[in-house]
């Protein structure tokens, strides 16, 4: 089988382009049919929950079952301190808890909220881990939740006296970490990289074919073209008999002024001495 320059790269490029398209298409279809019906996809609005969620980031919501709220949950709730219909916040305490903060005191060298007498570890906090801009000491009533945003220095919340705890019934949905979201991001990235690699290989294969075509069209430098010899023509005297190829001697014919010697008996010419 004749080897064509760039053929293997071209085949590899086609395979990669098809594979990349399949990956991207599969991720798109998976996002369309999933998440399950109990999940609703939305977008984070604003910067109150940074760095956990940024403005415009995709989020997945699920309905909140009765009594299903727990400390640490990120929720979407209708709160009195927001002009928006709903706002994302974190449940810091639930009904029956006592939550407090004293800016003048530190726990293990770091400012922390104190929940039911125990320092609260909050690794999700923004703004140098400052848990609050104001001091408070609140006993959360039954059926209420204490809500605070992760970006504490640039947001409002239950820690302010004019806000306070929020009725649990005002919580409309819980923000969940749906595994398909991360899988979709990695799948899209992988598909894009495969497509990019396929495009690069296709370009390399095309250039290889172009170079081979140009090399075939132009003779190599220093190569002389030798014409084919012409067919040999027969010379006079060539024939099939003996002595072929040699010119036969031609007898001289006497001219008009030449004297002819008398021919004697027997055909012998008498030449005068």
mmCIF file of C-alpha atoms in Angstrom:
data_model
loop_
_atom_site.group_PDB
_atom_site.id
_atom_site.type_symbol
_atom_site.label_atom_id
_atom_site.label_comp_id
_atom_site.label_asym_id
_atom_site.label_seq_id
_atom_site.Cartn_x
_atom_site.Cartn_y
_atom_site.Cartn_z
ATOM 1 C CA UNK A 1 0.000 0.000 0.000
ATOM 2 C CA UNK A 2 1.418 3.394 -0.981
ATOM 3 C CA UNK A 3 2.395 5.596 1.948
ATOM 4 C CA UNK A 4 1.014 9.118 1.739
ATOM 5 C CA UNK A 5 2.631 11.876 3.827
ATOM 6 C CA UNK A 6 0.455 13.019 6.747
ATOM 7 C CA UNK A 7 -1.991 10.119 6.356
ATOM 8 C CA UNK A 8 -1.605 8.793 9.905
ATOM 9 C CA UNK A 9 -1.827 12.277 11.410
ATOM 10 C CA UNK A 10 -4.937 12.960 9.357
ATOM 11 C CA UNK A 11 -6.628 9.791 10.610
ATOM 12 C CA UNK A 12 -5.668 10.632 14.212
ATOM 13 C CA UNK A 13 -7.034 14.159 13.763
ATOM 14 C CA UNK A 14 -10.374 12.826 12.509
ATOM 15 C CA UNK A 15 -10.620 10.431 15.450
ATOM 16 C CA UNK A 16 -9.863 13.203 17.967
ATOM 17 C CA UNK A 17 -12.322 15.637 16.394
ATOM 18 C CA UNK A 18 -15.089 13.040 16.460
ATOM 19 C CA UNK A 19 -14.231 12.077 20.056
ATOM 20 C CA UNK A 20 -14.231 15.710 21.194
ATOM 21 C CA UNK A 21 -17.595 16.332 19.563
ATOM 22 C CA UNK A 22 -19.021 13.213 21.227
ATOM 23 C CA UNK A 23 -17.763 14.307 24.661
ATOM 24 C CA UNK A 24 -19.188 17.821 24.356
ATOM 25 C CA UNK A 25 -22.447 16.500 22.959
ATOM 26 C CA UNK A 26 -22.736 13.933 25.733
ATOM 27 C CA UNK A 27 -22.170 16.546 28.431
ATOM 28 C CA UNK A 28 -24.773 18.822 26.870
ATOM 29 C CA UNK A 29 -27.334 16.012 26.719
ATOM 30 C CA UNK A 30 -26.526 14.934 30.281
ATOM 31 C CA UNK A 31 -27.080 18.466 31.573
ATOM 32 C CA UNK A 32 -30.345 18.637 29.666
ATOM 33 C CA UNK A 33 -31.798 15.420 31.096
ATOM 34 C CA UNK A 34 -30.210 15.854 34.533
ATOM 35 C CA UNK A 35 -30.247 16.874 37.329
ATOM 36 C CA UNK A 36 -33.239 14.894 38.590
ATOM 37 C CA UNK A 37 -36.629 16.563 38.694
ATOM 38 C CA UNK A 38 -36.306 17.532 42.358
ATOM 39 C CA UNK A 39 -33.372 19.812 41.475
ATOM 40 C CA UNK A 40 -33.723 23.237 39.884
ATOM 41 C CA UNK A 41 -30.808 24.997 38.225
ATOM 42 C CA UNK A 42 -30.308 28.695 38.892
ATOM 43 C CA UNK A 43 -27.696 31.434 39.087
ATOM 44 C CA UNK A 44 -26.092 33.006 42.131
ATOM 45 C CA UNK A 45 -26.851 36.735 42.333
ATOM 46 C CA UNK A 46 -24.509 39.203 43.978
ATOM 47 C CA UNK A 47 -21.363 38.745 46.052
ATOM 48 C CA UNK A 48 -22.784 38.055 49.507
ATOM 49 C CA UNK A 49 -21.705 34.394 49.414
ATOM 50 C CA UNK A 50 -18.180 34.778 48.067
ATOM 51 C CA UNK A 51 -15.893 32.901 48.001
ATOM 52 C CA UNK A 52 -18.264 29.931 48.222
ATOM 53 C CA UNK A 53 -20.464 31.157 45.358
ATOM 54 C CA UNK A 54 -19.698 34.016 42.999
ATOM 55 C CA UNK A 55 -22.045 36.229 41.027
ATOM 56 C CA UNK A 56 -23.499 34.380 38.021
ATOM 57 C CA UNK A 57 -22.279 30.943 39.107
ATOM 58 C CA UNK A 58 -24.614 28.007 38.430
ATOM 59 C CA UNK A 59 -26.330 26.640 41.535
ATOM 60 C CA UNK A 60 -28.690 23.725 42.124
ATOM 61 C CA UNK A 61 -31.678 24.007 44.401
ATOM 62 C CA UNK A 62 -33.922 21.448 46.058
ATOM 63 C CA UNK A 63 -37.077 21.919 48.137
ATOM 64 C CA UNK A 64 -36.642 22.016 51.895
ATOM 65 C CA UNK A 65 -38.405 19.231 53.747
ATOM 66 C CA UNK A 66 -40.140 20.107 56.996
ATOM 67 C CA UNK A 67 -37.501 20.249 59.719
ATOM 68 C CA UNK A 68 -34.798 19.585 57.109
ATOM 69 C CA UNK A 69 -32.651 22.643 57.818
ATOM 70 C CA UNK A 70 -29.292 22.070 59.486
ATOM 71 C CA UNK A 71 -26.436 24.268 60.637
ATOM 72 C CA UNK A 72 -24.122 25.053 57.752
ATOM 73 C CA UNK A 73 -26.771 24.710 55.034
ATOM 74 C CA UNK A 74 -26.717 27.316 52.265
ATOM 75 C CA UNK A 75 -30.279 28.360 51.563
ATOM 76 C CA UNK A 76 -32.363 30.682 49.451
ATOM 77 C CA UNK A 77 -34.672 32.645 51.755
ATOM 78 C CA UNK A 78 -36.984 35.622 51.738
ATOM 79 C CA UNK A 79 -35.268 37.934 54.218
ATOM 80 C CA UNK A 80 -36.373 41.372 55.466
ATOM 81 C CA UNK A 81 -32.998 43.016 54.855
ATOM 82 C CA UNK A 82 -32.889 42.322 51.099
ATOM 83 C CA UNK A 83 -34.711 44.218 48.357
ATOM 84 C CA UNK A 84 -34.545 41.108 46.208
ATOM 85 C CA UNK A 85 -37.285 38.504 46.346
ATOM 86 C CA UNK A 86 -34.890 35.955 47.816
ATOM 87 C CA UNK A 87 -31.247 35.927 48.881
ATOM 88 C CA UNK A 88 -28.595 33.285 49.503
ATOM 89 C CA UNK A 89 -27.443 32.920 53.109
ATOM 90 C CA UNK A 90 -25.976 30.300 55.401
ATOM 91 C CA UNK A 91 -27.772 28.757 58.356
ATOM 92 C CA UNK A 92 -25.475 29.439 61.319
ATOM 93 C CA UNK A 93 -27.869 28.406 64.085
ATOM 94 C CA UNK A 94 -31.308 26.779 64.332
ATOM 95 C CA UNK A 95 -34.182 27.027 66.815
ATOM 96 C CA UNK A 96 -33.049 26.514 70.399
ATOM 97 C CA UNK A 97 -29.400 27.492 69.773
ATOM 98 C CA UNK A 98 -27.575 30.369 71.399
ATOM 99 C CA UNK A 99 -25.221 32.164 69.040
ATOM 100 C CA UNK A 100 -22.956 35.010 70.159
ATOM 101 C CA UNK A 101 -19.892 36.999 69.204
ATOM 102 C CA UNK A 102 -17.565 39.349 71.067
ATOM 103 C CA UNK A 103 -15.093 41.248 68.884
ATOM 104 C CA UNK A 104 -12.867 41.927 71.897
ATOM 105 C CA UNK A 105 -12.163 38.251 72.589
ATOM 106 C CA UNK A 106 -10.274 35.619 70.646
ATOM 107 C CA UNK A 107 -10.484 31.845 70.702
ATOM 108 C CA UNK A 108 -7.182 30.061 70.001
ATOM 109 C CA UNK A 109 -5.768 33.280 68.566
ATOM 110 C CA UNK A 110 -8.651 33.814 66.156
ATOM 111 C CA UNK A 111 -11.984 35.599 66.307
ATOM 112 C CA UNK A 112 -14.857 33.091 66.199
ATOM 113 C CA UNK A 113 -18.561 32.863 66.746
ATOM 114 C CA UNK A 114 -19.576 30.903 69.810
ATOM 115 C CA UNK A 115 -22.402 28.392 69.313
ATOM 116 C CA UNK A 116 -23.912 26.955 72.503
ATOM 117 C CA UNK A 117 -20.700 27.759 74.365
ATOM 118 C CA UNK A 118 -18.371 26.170 71.758
ATOM 119 C CA UNK A 119 -16.228 28.142 69.254
ATOM 120 C CA UNK A 120 -17.553 27.675 65.735
ATOM 121 C CA UNK A 121 -15.094 26.758 62.988
ATOM 122 C CA UNK A 122 -16.024 28.499 59.696
ATOM 123 C CA UNK A 123 -13.488 27.688 56.939
ATOM 124 C CA UNK A 124 -15.777 29.167 54.261
ATOM 125 C CA UNK A 125 -15.477 32.771 55.473
ATOM 126 C CA UNK A 126 -14.316 35.702 53.347
ATOM 127 C CA UNK A 127 -12.577 38.876 54.533
ATOM 128 C CA UNK A 128 -9.712 37.410 56.596
ATOM 129 C CA UNK A 129 -12.087 35.132 58.488
ATOM 130 C CA UNK A 130 -13.766 37.961 60.381
ATOM 131 C CA UNK A 131 -17.006 36.334 61.573
ATOM 132 C CA UNK A 132 -18.942 39.566 62.188
ATOM 133 C CA UNK A 133 -18.692 43.341 62.104
ATOM 134 C CA UNK A 134 -20.880 43.704 65.221
ATOM 135 C CA UNK A 135 -21.261 42.000 68.586
ATOM 136 C CA UNK A 136 -24.425 40.011 69.354
ATOM 137 C CA UNK A 137 -25.858 37.436 71.710
ATOM 138 C CA UNK A 138 -29.062 35.815 70.459
ATOM 139 C CA UNK A 139 -31.207 32.901 71.561
ATOM 140 C CA UNK A 140 -32.856 31.543 68.389
ATOM 141 C CA UNK A 141 -36.577 30.852 68.882
ATOM 142 C CA UNK A 142 -38.110 27.533 67.872
ATOM 143 C CA UNK A 143 -39.146 27.523 64.217
ATOM 144 C CA UNK A 144 -36.541 30.168 63.327
ATOM 145 C CA UNK A 145 -33.058 30.111 61.820
ATOM 146 C CA UNK A 146 -30.115 32.461 62.255
ATOM 147 C CA UNK A 147 -28.829 33.441 58.783
ATOM 148 C CA UNK A 148 -25.510 35.035 57.840
ATOM 149 C CA UNK A 149 -23.712 35.426 54.500
ATOM 150 C CA UNK A 150 -20.172 34.157 53.924
ATOM 151 C CA UNK A 151 -18.952 37.612 52.897
ATOM 152 C CA UNK A 152 -19.601 38.988 56.390
ATOM 153 C CA UNK A 153 -17.936 42.383 56.006
ATOM 154 C CA UNK A 154 -19.970 43.299 52.913
ATOM 155 C CA UNK A 155 -23.405 41.876 53.616
ATOM 156 C CA UNK A 156 -26.357 42.039 55.961
ATOM 157 C CA UNK A 157 -27.727 39.238 58.146
ATOM 158 C CA UNK A 158 -29.376 38.099 61.354
ATOM 159 C CA UNK A 159 -26.459 39.417 63.413
ATOM 160 C CA UNK A 160 -27.829 42.954 63.188
ATOM 161 C CA UNK A 161 -30.378 43.846 65.855
ATOM 162 C CA UNK A 162 -32.899 45.248 63.389
ATOM 163 C CA UNK A 163 -32.901 41.955 61.454
ATOM 164 C CA UNK A 164 -32.686 39.046 63.853
ATOM 165 C CA UNK A 165 -33.586 35.396 63.220
ATOM 166 C CA UNK A 166 -35.808 34.482 60.227
ATOM 167 C CA UNK A 167 -38.816 32.116 60.307
ATOM 168 C CA UNK A 168 -37.861 28.747 58.831
ATOM 169 C CA UNK A 169 -40.960 28.987 56.631
ATOM 170 C CA UNK A 170 -39.280 31.878 54.760
ATOM 171 C CA UNK A 171 -36.616 29.496 53.469
ATOM 172 C CA UNK A 172 -37.709 28.567 49.938
ATOM 173 C CA UNK A 173 -34.930 26.188 48.838
ATOM 174 C CA UNK A 174 -31.637 24.631 49.823
ATOM 175 C CA UNK A 175 -28.543 25.057 47.655
ATOM 176 C CA UNK A 176 -26.976 21.658 47.036
ATOM 177 C CA UNK A 177 -23.671 20.536 45.573
ATOM 178 C CA UNK A 178 -24.899 18.356 42.717
ATOM 179 C CA UNK A 179 -22.060 16.056 41.496
ATOM 180 C CA UNK A 180 -23.134 16.400 37.868
ATOM 181 C CA UNK A 181 -22.215 20.083 37.969
ATOM 182 C CA UNK A 182 -18.500 19.394 38.520
ATOM 183 C CA UNK A 183 -18.587 16.448 36.132
ATOM 184 C CA UNK A 184 -20.071 18.657 33.441
ATOM 185 C CA UNK A 185 -17.335 21.263 33.887
ATOM 186 C CA UNK A 186 -14.554 18.676 33.597
ATOM 187 C CA UNK A 187 -16.310 17.019 30.652
ATOM 188 C CA UNK A 188 -16.580 20.297 28.764
ATOM 189 C CA UNK A 189 -12.914 21.050 29.442
ATOM 190 C CA UNK A 190 -11.826 17.587 28.261
ATOM 191 C CA UNK A 191 -13.947 17.832 25.112
ATOM 192 C CA UNK A 192 -12.515 21.244 24.260
ATOM 193 C CA UNK A 193 -8.926 20.013 24.731
ATOM 194 C CA UNK A 194 -9.537 16.951 22.532
ATOM 195 C CA UNK A 195 -11.033 19.150 19.807
ATOM 196 C CA UNK A 196 -8.067 21.514 20.016
ATOM 197 C CA UNK A 197 -5.577 18.639 19.699
ATOM 198 C CA UNK A 198 -7.500 17.239 16.731
ATOM 199 C CA UNK A 199 -7.410 20.618 15.003
ATOM 200 C CA UNK A 200 -3.652 20.906 15.524
ATOM 201 C CA UNK A 201 -3.044 17.426 14.096
ATOM 202 C CA UNK A 202 -5.270 18.198 11.115
ATOM 203 C CA UNK A 203 -3.204 21.298 10.371
ATOM 204 C CA UNK A 204 0.068 19.352 10.640
ATOM 205 C CA UNK A 205 -1.228 16.641 8.299
ATOM 206 C CA UNK A 206 -2.380 19.206 5.769
ATOM 207 C CA UNK A 207 1.017 20.915 5.718
ATOM 208 C CA UNK A 208 2.771 17.555 5.266
ATOM 209 C CA UNK A 209 0.596 16.741 2.242
ATOM 210 C CA UNK A 210 1.274 20.196 0.796
ATOM 211 C CA UNK A 211 5.048 19.797 1.114
ATOM 212 C CA UNK A 212 4.930 16.354 -0.493
ATOM 213 C CA UNK A 213 2.876 17.689 -3.422
ATOM 214 C CA UNK A 214 5.303 20.538 -4.061
ATOM 215 C CA UNK A 215 8.304 18.190 -3.891
ATOM 216 C CA UNK A 216 6.728 15.864 -6.477
ATOM 217 C CA UNK A 217 5.999 18.733 -8.883
ATOM 218 C CA UNK A 218 9.562 20.159 -8.944
ATOM 219 C CA UNK A 219 12.519 17.896 -10.156
ATOM 220 C CA UNK A 220 15.439 17.539 -7.812
ATOM 221 C CA UNK A 221 18.175 20.158 -8.213
ATOM 222 C CA UNK A 222 21.127 19.030 -10.426
ATOM 223 C CA UNK A 223 19.239 16.259 -12.220
ATOM 224 C CA UNK A 224 19.796 16.389 -16.051
ATOM 225 C CA UNK A 225 17.152 15.166 -18.461
ATOM 226 C CA UNK A 226 18.716 12.857 -21.135
ATOM 227 C CA UNK A 227 16.735 12.506 -24.405
ATOM 228 C CA UNK A 228 16.108 9.031 -25.723
ATOM 229 C CA UNK A 229 18.385 8.037 -28.698
ATOM 230 C CA UNK A 230 16.848 8.225 -32.173
ATOM 231 C CA UNK A 231 16.286 5.004 -34.137
ATOM 232 C CA UNK A 232 19.309 3.986 -36.202
ATOM 233 C CA UNK A 233 18.841 4.487 -39.938
ATOM 234 C CA UNK A 234 20.250 1.923 -42.395
ATOM 235 C CA UNK A 235 23.372 3.094 -44.260
ATOM 236 C CA UNK A 236 23.928 2.542 -47.960
ATOM 237 C CA UNK A 237 25.292 -0.852 -48.614
ATOM 238 C CA UNK A 238 23.546 -2.470 -45.670
ATOM 239 C CA UNK A 239 21.815 -5.637 -46.641
ATOM 240 C CA UNK A 240 21.368 -9.182 -45.789
ATOM 241 C CA UNK A 241 24.252 -10.645 -47.923
ATOM 242 C CA UNK A 242 27.920 -11.150 -47.215
ATOM 243 C CA UNK A 243 29.805 -7.937 -46.727
ATOM 244 C CA UNK A 244 26.794 -6.113 -45.507
ATOM 245 C CA UNK A 245 27.662 -2.783 -43.927
ATOM 246 C CA UNK A 246 30.705 -2.270 -46.266
ATOM 247 C CA UNK A 247 30.628 -0.010 -49.332
ATOM 248 C CA UNK A 248 31.260 -1.911 -52.606
ATOM 249 C CA UNK A 249 34.019 -0.527 -54.836
ATOM 250 C CA UNK A 250 32.751 1.365 -57.870
ATOM 251 C CA UNK A 251 34.648 0.930 -61.185
ATOM 252 C CA UNK A 252 35.800 4.130 -62.861
ATOM 253 C CA UNK A 253 34.074 4.813 -66.168
ATOM 254 C CA UNK A 254 36.211 6.187 -69.009
ATOM 255 C CA UNK A 255 35.499 9.657 -70.061
ATOM 256 C CA UNK A 256 34.969 10.786 -73.666
ATOM 257 C CA UNK A 257 38.517 12.037 -74.089
ATOM 258 C CA UNK A 258 40.213 9.045 -72.608
ATOM 259 C CA UNK A 259 42.043 6.650 -74.934
ATOM 260 C CA UNK A 260 40.961 3.140 -74.723
ATOM 261 C CA UNK A 261 43.579 0.437 -74.859
ATOM 262 C CA UNK A 262 43.072 -2.153 -77.585
ATOM 263 C CA UNK A 263 41.707 -5.345 -76.248
ATOM 264 C CA UNK A 264 43.589 -8.347 -77.394
ATOM 265 C CA UNK A 265 42.502 -11.906 -77.837
ATOM 266 C CA UNK A 266 41.171 -13.315 -74.564
ATOM 267 C CA UNK A 267 40.003 -9.944 -73.379
ATOM 268 C CA UNK A 268 43.486 -8.698 -72.443
ATOM 269 C CA UNK A 269 44.248 -5.108 -73.121
ATOM 270 C CA UNK A 270 47.505 -4.303 -74.817
ATOM 271 C CA UNK A 271 49.059 -1.438 -73.037
ATOM 272 C CA UNK A 272 51.902 0.216 -74.931
ATOM 273 C CA UNK A 273 55.154 0.244 -73.043
#
